[in-house]
Amino acid sequence: MNRKLELSCEVFPPKGEDFNEKTNKIINELNTLKPLGLDLVSVTYGAGGSNRDNTLKLVEVLHKENFNIMPHFTCVCSSKKYIEDYIEEIKRLGIKNILALRGDEPADIDVCYTDFKYAYELVDYLNKNTDFNIAVAGYPEKHPRAKTLKEDILNLKKKVDMGAKAIYTQLFFDNENFYRFEDACRKFDIYAPIIAGIMPVTNFKQLKKMTDMCHAIIPSRLYKNLEKYQNNANAIKEMGIEYASKQCYELINRGVEGLHFYTLNKAESTKRILENIL
Ligand code: FAD
């Protein structure tokens, strides 16, 4: 491999009274990835601001531990003032990156007033008012609410034209869908790096929950194999590592610009995948 492959992973902020203990565990997990060239850690954000304080706390701790951090930030159900205040908090911590998202309306909110309806409006605002390196989300299998892939890619183009410098994709298991998406992006003159979203499967139930939420397609052969061994935790983990290693290996050979691992706060599978492919 001649050029630098961007390696990132995603963690979510812990909840509950044992926040510090859980955060220390996350740090220990992430430290195992540092020697393998981890470039960036992204921290998820609850749409509408749920768990916002814990996102900020985790961002602050990881930043102090010298990880390069990219907080996620959603604009749905938030006023401009609320967004401005949060952005100031992130700036105060010395953070340089942000993943600008729309988010989904939280189910427990009846009426959702929002000043920015789509992510491109947030990107435009951030680009005009801050110095953040702005990244956005992309969907190799189309966002579930977009009517066509073309419509979705035109929306992505808007985000890039408004100032986004990198695209982090939704998780996917079929590389062909990623290649189709990447080709379509280039056809529409989107040249920002596209970082492929990889989820090492570690648990069948969790996989189903995640894919129900984000509508990622699980190829039927993979699904059947995982289903067969769903009660054997070790077998599922090993299958997840093997599948994702092969997926990453092929993506690298095709020239992917980066890999973004959905770690679910556990690094072991990601570490073994990186050891297999690098
Ligand atoms: P946009 O770019 O504004 O929209 C994406 C597509 O969806 C477009 O095609 C748009 O037209 C269509 N669309 C969106 N909303 C509607 C609507 N209401 N009606 C019709 N069409 C619509 N969510 C979180 O809450 N927190 C996170 O931390 C988080 N992290 C993520 C990280 C990554 C890498 C990815 C890929 C997604 C993440 N999400 C997160 C999920 C994301 O917020 C949802 O997918 C959301 O529905 C769309 O956000 P967006 O920024 O892509 O929106």
Coordinates of C-alpha atoms and ligand atoms in Angstrom, one line a residue:
M1 CA 0.0 0.0 0.0
N2 CA 1.6 3.3 -1.1
R3 CA -0.6 5.9 0.3
K4 CA -1.9 6.5 3.7
L5 CA -5.1 4.8 4.6
E6 CA -7.2 6.9 7.0
L7 CA -8.2 4.7 10.0
S8 CA -11.0 5.8 12.3
C9 CA -13.4 4.3 14.8
E10 CA -16.6 5.2 16.4
V11 CA -17.5 5.1 20.1
F12 CA -20.7 6.1 21.9
P13 CA -20.8 8.0 25.3
P14 CA -21.6 5.7 28.3
K15 CA -24.7 6.4 30.4
G16 CA -25.2 5.9 34.1
E17 CA -23.4 6.6 37.4
D18 CA -20.4 4.5 36.5
F19 CA -19.5 6.9 33.6
N20 CA -15.9 7.3 34.7
E21 CA -15.3 3.6 35.0
K22 CA -16.9 2.9 31.6
T23 CA -14.9 5.8 30.0
N24 CA -11.7 4.3 31.3
K25 CA -12.6 1.1 29.7
I26 CA -13.1 2.9 26.4
I27 CA -9.7 4.5 26.7
N28 CA -8.1 1.2 27.3
E29 CA -9.8 -0.3 24.3
L30 CA -8.8 2.6 22.1
N31 CA -5.2 2.5 23.3
T32 CA -4.9 -1.0 21.8
L33 CA -5.6 0.5 18.3
K34 CA -3.1 3.4 18.6
P35 CA -0.1 1.2 17.5
L36 CA -2.0 0.1 14.5
G37 CA -2.3 3.7 13.1
L38 CA -5.6 4.9 14.4
D39 CA -6.0 8.4 13.1
L40 CA -9.3 9.5 14.5
V41 CA -12.0 8.6 17.0
S42 CA -15.5 9.8 16.4
V43 CA -18.0 10.2 19.3
T44 CA -21.8 9.8 18.6
Y45 CA -24.4 12.3 19.6
G46 CA -28.0 11.7 20.5
A47 CA -30.3 13.5 18.1
G48 CA -32.1 16.5 19.8
G49 CA -29.3 16.6 22.5
S50 CA -30.2 13.5 24.5
N51 CA -27.1 12.4 26.4
R52 CA -25.4 15.6 25.1
D53 CA -23.5 16.2 28.4
N54 CA -22.0 12.7 28.3
T55 CA -20.9 13.2 24.6
L56 CA -19.1 16.4 25.7
K57 CA -17.5 14.7 28.7
L58 CA -16.3 11.8 26.6
V59 CA -15.0 14.1 23.9
E60 CA -13.1 16.1 26.5
V61 CA -11.5 13.1 28.2
L62 CA -10.5 11.4 24.9
H63 CA -9.1 14.7 23.7
K64 CA -7.0 15.0 26.8
E65 CA -5.8 11.4 26.2
N66 CA -4.4 12.7 22.9
F67 CA -6.8 11.1 20.6
N68 CA -7.7 13.0 17.5
I69 CA -11.5 13.5 18.0
M70 CA -14.4 14.1 15.7
P71 CA -17.6 14.7 17.7
H72 CA -20.8 13.9 15.8
F73 CA -23.4 16.6 16.0
T74 CA -27.1 16.5 14.8
C75 CA -29.2 19.6 14.1
V76 CA -32.7 18.1 14.1
C77 CA -35.0 19.4 16.9
S78 CA -32.5 22.0 17.9
S79 CA -32.7 25.8 17.7
K80 CA -29.9 27.9 16.1
K81 CA -29.1 29.2 19.6
Y82 CA -28.8 25.7 21.0
I83 CA -26.5 24.8 18.1
E84 CA -24.3 27.9 18.5
D85 CA -23.9 27.2 22.3
Y86 CA -22.9 23.6 21.7
I87 CA -20.4 24.5 18.9
E88 CA -18.8 27.0 21.3
E89 CA -18.4 24.2 23.9
I90 CA -16.6 22.0 21.3
K91 CA -14.4 24.9 20.2
R92 CA -13.5 25.6 23.9
L93 CA -12.2 22.1 24.2
G94 CA -9.8 22.7 21.2
I95 CA -11.6 20.2 18.9
K96 CA -10.8 20.7 15.2
N97 CA -13.2 18.2 13.5
I98 CA -17.0 17.7 13.4
L99 CA -19.3 15.2 11.7
A100 CA -22.3 17.4 10.7
L101 CA -25.6 15.4 10.7
R102 CA -29.3 15.9 10.4
G103 CA -30.2 13.1 12.9
D104 CA -33.6 11.6 13.3
E105 CA -36.4 13.1 15.4
P106 CA -36.4 11.4 18.8
A107 CA -39.5 9.2 19.3
D108 CA -40.4 10.8 22.6
I109 CA -40.7 14.3 21.2
D110 CA -44.2 15.3 20.1
V111 CA -43.4 18.5 18.2
C112 CA -39.9 19.0 16.9
Y113 CA -39.0 22.7 16.2
T114 CA -35.8 23.0 14.3
D115 CA -33.9 25.8 12.6
F116 CA -31.9 23.5 10.3
K117 CA -34.0 20.8 8.6
Y118 CA -31.2 19.0 6.7
A119 CA -27.5 18.4 7.3
Y120 CA -26.5 20.6 4.4
E121 CA -27.9 23.7 6.2
L122 CA -25.8 22.8 9.3
V123 CA -22.7 22.3 7.0
D124 CA -23.3 25.7 5.4
Y125 CA -23.6 27.4 8.9
L126 CA -20.4 25.6 10.2
N127 CA -18.5 26.5 7.1
K128 CA -19.4 30.2 7.3
N129 CA -19.0 30.5 11.0
T130 CA -16.2 28.2 12.2
D131 CA -12.9 26.7 11.2
F132 CA -13.8 23.0 11.8
N133 CA -12.8 20.3 9.4
I134 CA -16.4 19.3 8.5
A135 CA -17.3 15.8 7.6
V136 CA -20.7 14.4 6.6
A137 CA -22.6 11.1 6.3
G138 CA -23.0 9.1 3.1
Y139 CA -25.2 6.1 2.4
P140 CA -23.9 3.4 0.0
E141 CA -27.3 1.7 0.1
K142 CA -29.2 5.0 0.0
H143 CA -30.7 6.7 3.0
P144 CA -34.0 5.0 3.8
R145 CA -36.0 8.2 3.4
A146 CA -34.4 9.2 0.1
K147 CA -36.5 8.1 -2.9
T148 CA -33.6 7.1 -5.1
L149 CA -29.8 6.8 -4.8
K150 CA -29.5 9.7 -7.3
E151 CA -31.6 11.9 -5.0
D152 CA -29.5 10.9 -2.1
I153 CA -26.2 11.6 -3.9
L154 CA -27.4 15.0 -5.0
N155 CA -28.1 15.8 -1.3
L156 CA -24.6 14.6 -0.5
K157 CA -23.2 16.8 -3.3
K158 CA -25.0 19.8 -1.7
K159 CA -23.2 19.0 1.6
V160 CA -19.8 18.8 0.0
D161 CA -20.5 22.0 -2.1
M162 CA -21.4 23.7 1.2
G163 CA -18.0 22.9 2.7
A164 CA -17.8 19.2 3.8
K165 CA -14.3 17.9 3.3
A166 CA -14.9 14.1 4.0
I167 CA -17.7 11.6 3.8
Y168 CA -18.1 8.8 6.4
T169 CA -20.4 6.1 5.2
Q170 CA -23.2 4.1 6.8
L171 CA -22.1 0.6 7.6
F172 CA -22.4 -1.9 4.8
F173 CA -21.6 -5.6 4.2
D174 CA -21.6 -5.8 0.4
N175 CA -18.7 -4.0 -1.2
E176 CA -20.4 -3.9 -4.5
N177 CA -22.9 -1.4 -3.1
F178 CA -20.0 0.7 -1.9
Y179 CA -18.3 0.6 -5.3
R180 CA -21.6 1.6 -7.0
F181 CA -22.0 4.5 -4.6
E182 CA -18.4 5.7 -5.0
D183 CA -18.7 5.6 -8.8
A184 CA -21.9 7.5 -8.6
C185 CA -20.4 10.1 -6.3
R186 CA -17.5 10.7 -8.8
K187 CA -20.0 10.9 -11.6
F188 CA -21.6 13.8 -9.8
D189 CA -18.2 15.4 -9.2
I190 CA -18.0 14.6 -5.5
Y191 CA -14.3 14.3 -4.9
A192 CA -14.1 14.4 -1.1
P193 CA -12.6 11.3 0.4
I194 CA -15.1 8.5 1.1
I195 CA -14.4 6.6 4.3
A196 CA -16.0 3.2 4.3
G197 CA -18.1 2.2 7.3
I198 CA -17.3 -1.3 8.6
M199 CA -19.0 -3.1 11.4
P200 CA -17.2 -6.1 12.8
V201 CA -20.2 -8.4 13.8
T202 CA -19.8 -9.6 17.4
N203 CA -23.4 -10.3 18.4
F204 CA -26.3 -11.5 16.2
K205 CA -29.0 -9.7 18.2
Q206 CA -27.0 -6.5 18.3
L207 CA -26.5 -6.8 14.5
K208 CA -30.2 -7.1 13.9
K209 CA -30.9 -4.1 16.1
M210 CA -28.3 -2.0 14.3
T211 CA -29.3 -3.0 10.8
D212 CA -33.1 -2.5 11.7
M213 CA -32.2 1.0 12.7
C214 CA -29.9 2.0 9.8
H215 CA -31.5 -0.3 7.2
A216 CA -28.1 -1.8 6.1
I217 CA -28.5 -4.9 4.0
I218 CA -27.0 -8.2 5.3
P219 CA -26.2 -10.5 2.4
S220 CA -28.3 -13.7 2.8
R221 CA -25.3 -16.0 3.0
L222 CA -23.8 -14.0 5.8
Y223 CA -27.1 -13.7 7.6
K224 CA -27.8 -17.5 7.4
N225 CA -24.3 -18.3 8.8
L226 CA -24.6 -15.8 11.6
E227 CA -28.1 -17.0 12.4
K228 CA -26.9 -20.6 12.6
Y229 CA -24.3 -19.8 15.2
Q230 CA -26.2 -17.0 17.0
N231 CA -25.9 -18.7 20.4
N232 CA -22.2 -19.3 20.1
A233 CA -20.6 -15.9 21.0
N234 CA -17.1 -17.0 20.0
A235 CA -18.1 -18.4 16.6
I236 CA -20.0 -15.1 15.8
K237 CA -17.0 -13.0 16.8
E238 CA -14.6 -15.1 14.7
M239 CA -17.0 -15.0 11.7
G240 CA -17.3 -11.2 12.1
I241 CA -13.6 -10.8 12.1
E242 CA -13.1 -13.0 9.1
Y243 CA -15.9 -11.4 7.1
A244 CA -14.8 -7.8 7.9
S245 CA -11.1 -8.6 7.2
K246 CA -12.0 -9.9 3.7
Q247 CA -14.2 -6.9 3.1
C248 CA -11.5 -4.4 4.2
Y249 CA -8.8 -6.3 2.2
E250 CA -10.9 -6.0 -1.0
L251 CA -11.7 -2.3 -0.3
I252 CA -8.0 -1.5 0.1
N253 CA -7.1 -3.3 -3.1
R254 CA -9.8 -1.2 -4.9
G255 CA -8.2 1.9 -3.5
V256 CA -10.5 2.9 -0.6
E257 CA -9.4 6.2 1.1
G258 CA -10.2 5.1 4.6
L259 CA -11.9 2.7 6.9
H260 CA -14.3 3.7 9.7
F261 CA -15.0 1.0 12.3
Y262 CA -18.2 0.9 14.2
T263 CA -16.6 -0.6 17.4
L264 CA -19.6 -0.4 19.8
N265 CA -17.0 0.6 22.4
K266 CA -15.0 -2.7 22.0
A267 CA -11.8 -2.7 20.1
E268 CA -10.7 -6.4 20.0
S269 CA -12.3 -7.3 16.7
T270 CA -11.2 -4.1 15.0
K271 CA -7.6 -4.7 16.3
R272 CA -7.6 -8.2 14.8
I273 CA -9.0 -7.0 11.5
L274 CA -6.3 -4.4 11.3
E275 CA -3.6 -7.0 12.1
N276 CA -5.0 -9.2 9.3
I277 CA -5.0 -6.5 6.6
L278 CA -2.2 -4.1 7.3
Ligands
FAD1 P1 -29.2 14.6 5.4 O1 -27.9 14.6 4.7 O2 -29.8 15.9 5.7 O3 -30.2 13.6 4.7 C1 -29.8 12.3 4.2 C2 -30.8 11.7 3.3 O4 -32.0 11.5 3.9 C3 -31.1 12.7 2.1 O5 -31.3 12.0 1.0 C4 -32.4 13.4 2.6 O6 -33.1 13.8 1.5 C5 -33.0 12.3 3.3 N1 -33.9 12.7 4.5 C6 -33.4 12.9 5.7 N2 -34.4 13.2 6.5 C7 -35.5 13.3 5.8 C8 -36.9 13.5 6.0 N3 -37.3 13.9 7.2 N4 -37.8 13.4 5.0 C9 -37.4 13.0 3.8 N5 -36.1 12.8 3.5 C10 -35.2 12.9 4.4 N6 -27.5 9.9 14.1 C11 -27.5 10.4 15.4 O7 -28.6 10.7 15.9 N7 -26.3 10.5 16.1 C12 -25.1 10.2 15.6 O8 -24.1 10.3 16.2 C13 -25.1 9.6 14.2 N8 -23.9 9.3 13.7 C14 -23.9 8.9 12.4 C15 -22.6 8.6 11.8 C16 -22.6 8.1 10.4 C17 -21.2 7.9 9.8 C18 -23.8 7.9 9.7 C19 -23.7 7.4 8.3 C20 -25.0 8.2 10.3 C21 -25.1 8.7 11.6 N9 -26.3 9.0 12.2 C22 -26.3 9.5 13.5 C23 -27.6 8.8 11.5 C24 -28.1 10.0 10.8 O9 -28.4 11.1 11.7 C25 -29.4 9.6 10.1 O10 -29.1 8.7 9.0 C26 -30.3 10.8 9.6 O11 -31.6 10.2 9.2 C27 -29.8 11.5 8.4 O12 -28.7 12.3 8.7 P2 -27.9 13.0 7.5 O13 -26.9 13.9 8.2 O14 -27.4 12.0 6.6 O15 -29.0 13.9 6.8

